[in-house]
mmCIF file of C-alpha atoms and ligand atoms in Angstrom:
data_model
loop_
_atom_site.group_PDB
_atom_site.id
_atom_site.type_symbol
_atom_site.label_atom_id
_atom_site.label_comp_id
_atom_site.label_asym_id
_atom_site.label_seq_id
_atom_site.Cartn_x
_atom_site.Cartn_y
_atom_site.Cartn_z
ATOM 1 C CA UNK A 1 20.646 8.973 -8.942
ATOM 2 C CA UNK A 2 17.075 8.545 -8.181
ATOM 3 C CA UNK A 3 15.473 5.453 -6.917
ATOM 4 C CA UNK A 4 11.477 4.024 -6.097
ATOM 5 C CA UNK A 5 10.821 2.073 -3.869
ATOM 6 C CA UNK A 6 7.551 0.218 -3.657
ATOM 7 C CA UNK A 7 6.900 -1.398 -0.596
ATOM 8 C CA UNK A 8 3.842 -1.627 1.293
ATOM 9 C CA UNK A 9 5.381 -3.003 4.803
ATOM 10 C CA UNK A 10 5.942 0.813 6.995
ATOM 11 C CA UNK A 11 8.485 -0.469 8.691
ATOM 12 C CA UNK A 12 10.416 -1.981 5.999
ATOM 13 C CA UNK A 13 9.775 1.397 3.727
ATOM 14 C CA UNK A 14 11.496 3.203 5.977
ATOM 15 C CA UNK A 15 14.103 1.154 6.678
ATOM 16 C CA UNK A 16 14.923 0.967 2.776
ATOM 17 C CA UNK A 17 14.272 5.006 2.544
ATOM 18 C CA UNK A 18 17.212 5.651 4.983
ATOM 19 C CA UNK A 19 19.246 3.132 3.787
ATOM 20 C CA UNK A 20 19.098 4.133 0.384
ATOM 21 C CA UNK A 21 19.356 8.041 1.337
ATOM 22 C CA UNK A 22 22.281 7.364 3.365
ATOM 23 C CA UNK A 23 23.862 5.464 0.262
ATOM 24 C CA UNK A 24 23.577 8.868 -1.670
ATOM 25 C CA UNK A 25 20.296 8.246 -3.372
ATOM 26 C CA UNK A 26 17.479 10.757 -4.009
ATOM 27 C CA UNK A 27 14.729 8.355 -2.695
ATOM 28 C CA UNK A 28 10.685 8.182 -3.362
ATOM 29 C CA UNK A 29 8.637 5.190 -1.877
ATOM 30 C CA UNK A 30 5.005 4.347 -2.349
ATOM 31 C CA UNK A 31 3.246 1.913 -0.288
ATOM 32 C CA UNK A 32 0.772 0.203 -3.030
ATOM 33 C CA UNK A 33 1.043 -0.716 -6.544
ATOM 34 C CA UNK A 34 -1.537 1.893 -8.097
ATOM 35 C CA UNK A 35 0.589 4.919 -6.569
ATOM 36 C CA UNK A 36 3.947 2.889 -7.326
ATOM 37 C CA UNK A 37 3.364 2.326 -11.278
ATOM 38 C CA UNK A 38 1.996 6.007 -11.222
ATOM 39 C CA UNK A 39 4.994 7.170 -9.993
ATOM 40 C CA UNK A 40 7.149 4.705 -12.197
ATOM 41 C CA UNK A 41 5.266 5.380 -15.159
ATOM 42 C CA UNK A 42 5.348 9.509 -15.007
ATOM 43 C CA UNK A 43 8.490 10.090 -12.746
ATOM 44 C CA UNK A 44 11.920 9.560 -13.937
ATOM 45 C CA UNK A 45 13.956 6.605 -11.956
ATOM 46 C CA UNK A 46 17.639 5.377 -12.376
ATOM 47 C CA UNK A 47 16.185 1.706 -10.738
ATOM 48 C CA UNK A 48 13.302 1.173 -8.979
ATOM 49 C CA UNK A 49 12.959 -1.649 -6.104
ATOM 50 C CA UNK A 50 9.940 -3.372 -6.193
ATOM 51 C CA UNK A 51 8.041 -5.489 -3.483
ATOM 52 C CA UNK A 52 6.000 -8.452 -5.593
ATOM 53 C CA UNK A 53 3.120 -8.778 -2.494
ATOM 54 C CA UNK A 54 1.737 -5.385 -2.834
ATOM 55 C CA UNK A 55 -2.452 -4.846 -2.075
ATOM 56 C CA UNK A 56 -4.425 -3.823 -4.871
ATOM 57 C CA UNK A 57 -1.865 -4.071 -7.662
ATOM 58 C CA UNK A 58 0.229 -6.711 -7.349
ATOM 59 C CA UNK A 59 4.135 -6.141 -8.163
ATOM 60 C CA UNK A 60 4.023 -8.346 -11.037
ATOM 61 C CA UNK A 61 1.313 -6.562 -12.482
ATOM 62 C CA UNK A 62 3.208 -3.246 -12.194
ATOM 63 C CA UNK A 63 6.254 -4.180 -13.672
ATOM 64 C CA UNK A 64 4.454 -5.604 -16.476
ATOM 65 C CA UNK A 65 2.590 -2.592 -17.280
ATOM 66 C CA UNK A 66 5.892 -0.387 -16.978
ATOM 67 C CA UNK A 67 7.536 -2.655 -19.645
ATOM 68 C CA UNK A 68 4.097 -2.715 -21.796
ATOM 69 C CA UNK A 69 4.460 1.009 -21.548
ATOM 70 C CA UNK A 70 8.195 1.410 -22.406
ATOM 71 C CA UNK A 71 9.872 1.781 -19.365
ATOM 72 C CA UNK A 72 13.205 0.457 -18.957
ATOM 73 C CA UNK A 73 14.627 1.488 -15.798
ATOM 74 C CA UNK A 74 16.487 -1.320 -13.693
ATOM 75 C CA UNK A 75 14.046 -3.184 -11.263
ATOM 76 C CA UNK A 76 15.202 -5.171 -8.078
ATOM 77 C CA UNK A 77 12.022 -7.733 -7.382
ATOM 78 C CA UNK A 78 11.726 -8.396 -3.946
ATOM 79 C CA UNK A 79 10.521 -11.524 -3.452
ATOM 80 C CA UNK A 80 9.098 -13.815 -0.384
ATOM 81 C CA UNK A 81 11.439 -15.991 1.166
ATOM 82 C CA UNK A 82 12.744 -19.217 -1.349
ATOM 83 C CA UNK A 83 9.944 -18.854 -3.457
ATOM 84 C CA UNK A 84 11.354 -19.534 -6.533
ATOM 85 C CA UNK A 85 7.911 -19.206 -8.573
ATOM 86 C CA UNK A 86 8.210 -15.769 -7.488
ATOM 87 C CA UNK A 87 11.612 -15.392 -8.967
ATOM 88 C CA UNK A 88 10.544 -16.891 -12.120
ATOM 89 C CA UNK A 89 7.573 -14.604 -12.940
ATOM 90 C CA UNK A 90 9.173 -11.717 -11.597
ATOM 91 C CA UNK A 91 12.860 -12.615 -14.373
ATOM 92 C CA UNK A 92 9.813 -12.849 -16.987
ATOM 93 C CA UNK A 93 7.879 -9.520 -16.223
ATOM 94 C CA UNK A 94 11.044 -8.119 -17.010
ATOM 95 C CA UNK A 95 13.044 -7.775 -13.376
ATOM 96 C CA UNK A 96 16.362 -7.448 -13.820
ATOM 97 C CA UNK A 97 17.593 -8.682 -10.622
ATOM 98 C CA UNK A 98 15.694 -10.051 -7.260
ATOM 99 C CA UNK A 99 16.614 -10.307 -3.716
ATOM 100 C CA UNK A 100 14.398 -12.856 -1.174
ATOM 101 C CA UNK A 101 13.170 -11.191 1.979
ATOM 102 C CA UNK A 102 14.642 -10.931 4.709
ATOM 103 C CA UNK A 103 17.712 -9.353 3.315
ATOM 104 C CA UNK A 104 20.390 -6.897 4.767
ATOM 105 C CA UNK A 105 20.157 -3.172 3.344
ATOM 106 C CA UNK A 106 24.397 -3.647 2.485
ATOM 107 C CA UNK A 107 23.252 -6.222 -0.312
ATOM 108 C CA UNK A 108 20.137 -4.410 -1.869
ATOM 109 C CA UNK A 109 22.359 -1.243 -2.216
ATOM 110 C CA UNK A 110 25.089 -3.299 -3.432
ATOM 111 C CA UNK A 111 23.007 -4.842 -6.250
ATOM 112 C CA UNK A 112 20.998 -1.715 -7.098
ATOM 113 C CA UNK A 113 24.699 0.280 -7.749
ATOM 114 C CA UNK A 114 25.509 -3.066 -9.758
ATOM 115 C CA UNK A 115 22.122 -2.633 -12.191
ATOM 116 C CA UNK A 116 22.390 1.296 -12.507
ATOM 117 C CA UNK A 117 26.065 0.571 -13.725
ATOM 118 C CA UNK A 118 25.086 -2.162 -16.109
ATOM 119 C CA UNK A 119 22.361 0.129 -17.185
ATOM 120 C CA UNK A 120 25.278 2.917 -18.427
ATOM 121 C CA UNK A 121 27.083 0.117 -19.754
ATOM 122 C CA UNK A 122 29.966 0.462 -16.924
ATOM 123 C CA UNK A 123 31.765 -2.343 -15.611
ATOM 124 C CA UNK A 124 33.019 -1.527 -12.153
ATOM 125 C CA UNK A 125 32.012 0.703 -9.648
ATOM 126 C CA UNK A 126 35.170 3.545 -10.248
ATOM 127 C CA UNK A 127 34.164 6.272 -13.014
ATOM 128 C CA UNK A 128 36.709 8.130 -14.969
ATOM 129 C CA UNK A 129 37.085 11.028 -16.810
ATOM 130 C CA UNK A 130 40.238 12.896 -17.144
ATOM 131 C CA UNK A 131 42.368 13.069 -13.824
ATOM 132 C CA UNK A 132 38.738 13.005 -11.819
ATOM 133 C CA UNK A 133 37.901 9.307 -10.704
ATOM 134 C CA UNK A 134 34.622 8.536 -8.656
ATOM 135 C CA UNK A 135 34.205 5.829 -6.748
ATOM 136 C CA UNK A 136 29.932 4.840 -6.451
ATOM 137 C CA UNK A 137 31.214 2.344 -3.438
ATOM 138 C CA UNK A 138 32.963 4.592 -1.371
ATOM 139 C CA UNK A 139 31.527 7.904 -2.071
ATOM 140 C CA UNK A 140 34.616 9.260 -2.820
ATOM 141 C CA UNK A 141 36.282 11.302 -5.907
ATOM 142 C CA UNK A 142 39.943 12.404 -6.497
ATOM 143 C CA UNK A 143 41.311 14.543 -9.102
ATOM 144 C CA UNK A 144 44.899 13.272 -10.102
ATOM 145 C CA UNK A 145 44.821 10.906 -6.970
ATOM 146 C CA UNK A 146 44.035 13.514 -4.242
ATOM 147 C CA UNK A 147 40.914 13.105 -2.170
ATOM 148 C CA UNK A 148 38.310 15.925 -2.937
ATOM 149 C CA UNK A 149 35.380 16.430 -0.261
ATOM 150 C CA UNK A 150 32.212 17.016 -1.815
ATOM 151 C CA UNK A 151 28.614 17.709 -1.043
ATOM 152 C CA UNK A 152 26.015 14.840 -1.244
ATOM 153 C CA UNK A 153 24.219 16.946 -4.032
ATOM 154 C CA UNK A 154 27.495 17.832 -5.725
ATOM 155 C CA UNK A 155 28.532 13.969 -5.807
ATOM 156 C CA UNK A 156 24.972 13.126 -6.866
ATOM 157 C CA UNK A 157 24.992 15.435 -9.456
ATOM 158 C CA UNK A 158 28.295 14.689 -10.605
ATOM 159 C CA UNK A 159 27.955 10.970 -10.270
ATOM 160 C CA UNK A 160 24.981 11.483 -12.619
ATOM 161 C CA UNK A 161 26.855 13.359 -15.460
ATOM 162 C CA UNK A 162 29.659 10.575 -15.112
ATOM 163 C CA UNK A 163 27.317 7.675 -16.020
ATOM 164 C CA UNK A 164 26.247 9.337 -19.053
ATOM 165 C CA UNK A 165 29.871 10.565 -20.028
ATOM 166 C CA UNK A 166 29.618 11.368 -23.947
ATOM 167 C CA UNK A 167 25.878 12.537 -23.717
ATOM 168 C CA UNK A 168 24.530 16.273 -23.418
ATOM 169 C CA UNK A 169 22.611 16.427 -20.153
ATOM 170 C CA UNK A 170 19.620 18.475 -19.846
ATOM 171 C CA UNK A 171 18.951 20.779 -16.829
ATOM 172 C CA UNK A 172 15.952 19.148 -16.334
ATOM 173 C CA UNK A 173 16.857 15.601 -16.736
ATOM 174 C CA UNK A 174 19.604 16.537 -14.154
ATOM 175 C CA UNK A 175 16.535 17.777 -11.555
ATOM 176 C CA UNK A 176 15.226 14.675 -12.459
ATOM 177 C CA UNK A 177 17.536 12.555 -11.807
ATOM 178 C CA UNK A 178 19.176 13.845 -8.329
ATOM 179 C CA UNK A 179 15.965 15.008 -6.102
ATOM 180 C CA UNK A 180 13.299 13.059 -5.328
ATOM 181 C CA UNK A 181 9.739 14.178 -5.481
ATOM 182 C CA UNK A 182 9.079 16.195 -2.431
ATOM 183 C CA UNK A 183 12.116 18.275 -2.818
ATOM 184 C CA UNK A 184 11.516 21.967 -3.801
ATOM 185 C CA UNK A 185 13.241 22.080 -7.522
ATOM 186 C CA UNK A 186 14.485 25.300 -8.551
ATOM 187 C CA UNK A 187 16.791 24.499 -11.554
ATOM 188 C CA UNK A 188 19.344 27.409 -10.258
ATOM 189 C CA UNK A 189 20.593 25.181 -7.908
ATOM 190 C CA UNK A 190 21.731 22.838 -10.434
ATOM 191 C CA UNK A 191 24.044 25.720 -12.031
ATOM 192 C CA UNK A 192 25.060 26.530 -8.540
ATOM 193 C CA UNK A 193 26.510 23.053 -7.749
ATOM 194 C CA UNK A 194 28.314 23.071 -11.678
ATOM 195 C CA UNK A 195 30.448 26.125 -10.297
ATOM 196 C CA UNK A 196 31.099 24.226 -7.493
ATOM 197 C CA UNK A 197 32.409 21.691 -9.295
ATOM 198 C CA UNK A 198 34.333 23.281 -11.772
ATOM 199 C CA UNK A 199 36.200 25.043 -8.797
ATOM 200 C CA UNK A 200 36.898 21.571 -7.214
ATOM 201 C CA UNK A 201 37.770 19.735 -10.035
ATOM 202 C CA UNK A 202 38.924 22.186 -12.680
ATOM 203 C CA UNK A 203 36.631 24.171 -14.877
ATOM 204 C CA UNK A 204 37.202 22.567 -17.658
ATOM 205 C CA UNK A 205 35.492 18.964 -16.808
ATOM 206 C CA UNK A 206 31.882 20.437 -17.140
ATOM 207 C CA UNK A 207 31.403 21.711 -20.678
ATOM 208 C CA UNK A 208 28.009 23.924 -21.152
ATOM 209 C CA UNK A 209 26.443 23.642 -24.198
ATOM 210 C CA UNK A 210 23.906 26.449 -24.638
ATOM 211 C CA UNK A 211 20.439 26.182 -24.334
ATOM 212 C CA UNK A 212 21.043 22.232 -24.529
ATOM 213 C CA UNK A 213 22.617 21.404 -20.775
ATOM 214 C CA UNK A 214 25.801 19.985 -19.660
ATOM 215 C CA UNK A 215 28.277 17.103 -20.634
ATOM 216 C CA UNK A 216 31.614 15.911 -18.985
ATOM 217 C CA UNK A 217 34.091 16.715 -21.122
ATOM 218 C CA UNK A 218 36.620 13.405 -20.978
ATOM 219 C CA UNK A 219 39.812 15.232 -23.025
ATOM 220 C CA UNK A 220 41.490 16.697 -19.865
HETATM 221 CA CA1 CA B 301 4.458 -6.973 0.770
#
C-alpha cells in the first residue's frame, strides 16, 4: 500500500514518513500543495494524508481539484487544533476522515488502515483467503494457523493482492501500489516476490493469468 503525505512542516514530514514506513507503507511526501496535487493527481495512492494549511495551494483547494478530477483515493485532513470550520470544509471537499493536530502517529496509522479497508469494502483489519489469514494490525500472516515470517515487500505485496481478492492485478498496478516514487522499479522483482510467496504459502494462492497479472485465488 502506498500513501502521500502532504505536509509542509519538515519536522512533522518526517516524523509521518517514518511512522508510516515503519507501519509497512510505501511512503511519498511533498511539502506544498502544487507538488502534492501533482503527485495525487498523476501518481497512484491507496490514501493520501493531507495537511489543510499548506503555502501556495491550500489543502482544501487540492482535495477539491483531486475530486473535480476523479480521484477517489481515501484522504485523512489534517486539521488545526479544534477548529471545527476546518473540519467542516475539509468533510465537504470530499475528506473522508480528519485528525486535529497535535496527534500521536499510533492514531493516524490506525485511521488510515481503517479508510484503505473501507475503501476495499473490508470490515476488520484480518484478511482471508483460503488457510492464509493476514493481519494489517499486526503485520502478521499464518497459513492454517501457523505464523509465516515474511519480507516487508512480500507482505506489502501480498497485503495488496488481498484487498482486491476477486480482481486480476496488473504488474504494473502492483509497482504502483507497493513502492513509492524514488524507488528503482524493475517489474522482475514483483515476479520474484510471487515465487516467494507461493513457496511460503502454497503455490496455488497466486493464480497468473497471462499477459493480464495476478489474482488470489480464494478456493484453497
Ligand atoms: Ca501546515
Amino acid at each position: 500500500m502506498r500513501i502521500l503525505v502532504v505536509e509542509d512542516e519538515p519536522s512533522l514530514r518526517r516524523q509521518l514518513r517514518t511512522g508510516l514506513e515503519q507501519a509497512g507503507y510505501a511512503v511519498d511526501a511533498a511539502g506544498d500543495g502544487e507538488e502534492g496535487h501533482y503527485l495525487g493527481a498523476n501518481e497512484s495512492y491507496d490514501a493520501v494524508v493531507l495537511d489543510l494549511g499548506l503555502p501556495g495551494l491550500d489543502g482544501l483547494t487540492v482535495l477539491d481539484r483531486w475530486r473535480r478530477e476523479g480521484r477517489t483515493m481515501p484522504v485523512l485532513v489534517l486539521t488545526a487544533r479544534d477548529s471545527w470550520a476546518d473540519k467542516v470544509a475539509g468533510l465537504d471537499a470530499g475528506a473522508d476522515d480528519y485528525l486535529a493536530k497535535p496527534f500521536q502517529t499510533e492514531e493516524l496509522v490506525a485511521r488510515l488502515r481503517a479508510l484503505i479497508r473501507r475503501a476495499a469494502g473490508k470490515a476488520t483489519s484480518e484478511l482471508l483467503a483460503g488457510g492464509v489469514r493476514l493481519d494489517g494490525r499486526s503485520g502478521r500472516v499464518t497459513l492454517h494457523g501457523e505464523p509465516v515470517k515474511m519480507t516487508a515487500q512480500e507482505f506489502k505485496l501480498l497485503s495488496y493482492l488481498m484487498h482486491h481478492k476477486g480482481k486480476v492485478v496488473s504488474r504494473t498496478e502492483l509497482i504502483e501500489h507497493i513502492y513509492d516514487q524514488d524507488f528503482d522499479r524493475d517489474s522482475n522483482t514483483i515476479e520474484v516476490f510471487i515465487t516467494r510467496i507461493r513457496k511460503k504459502l502454497g503455490a496455488d494462492l497466486i493464480q497468473t493469468t497471462r499477459g493480464l497479472g495476478y489474482s488470489l485465488n480464494d478456493q484453497i
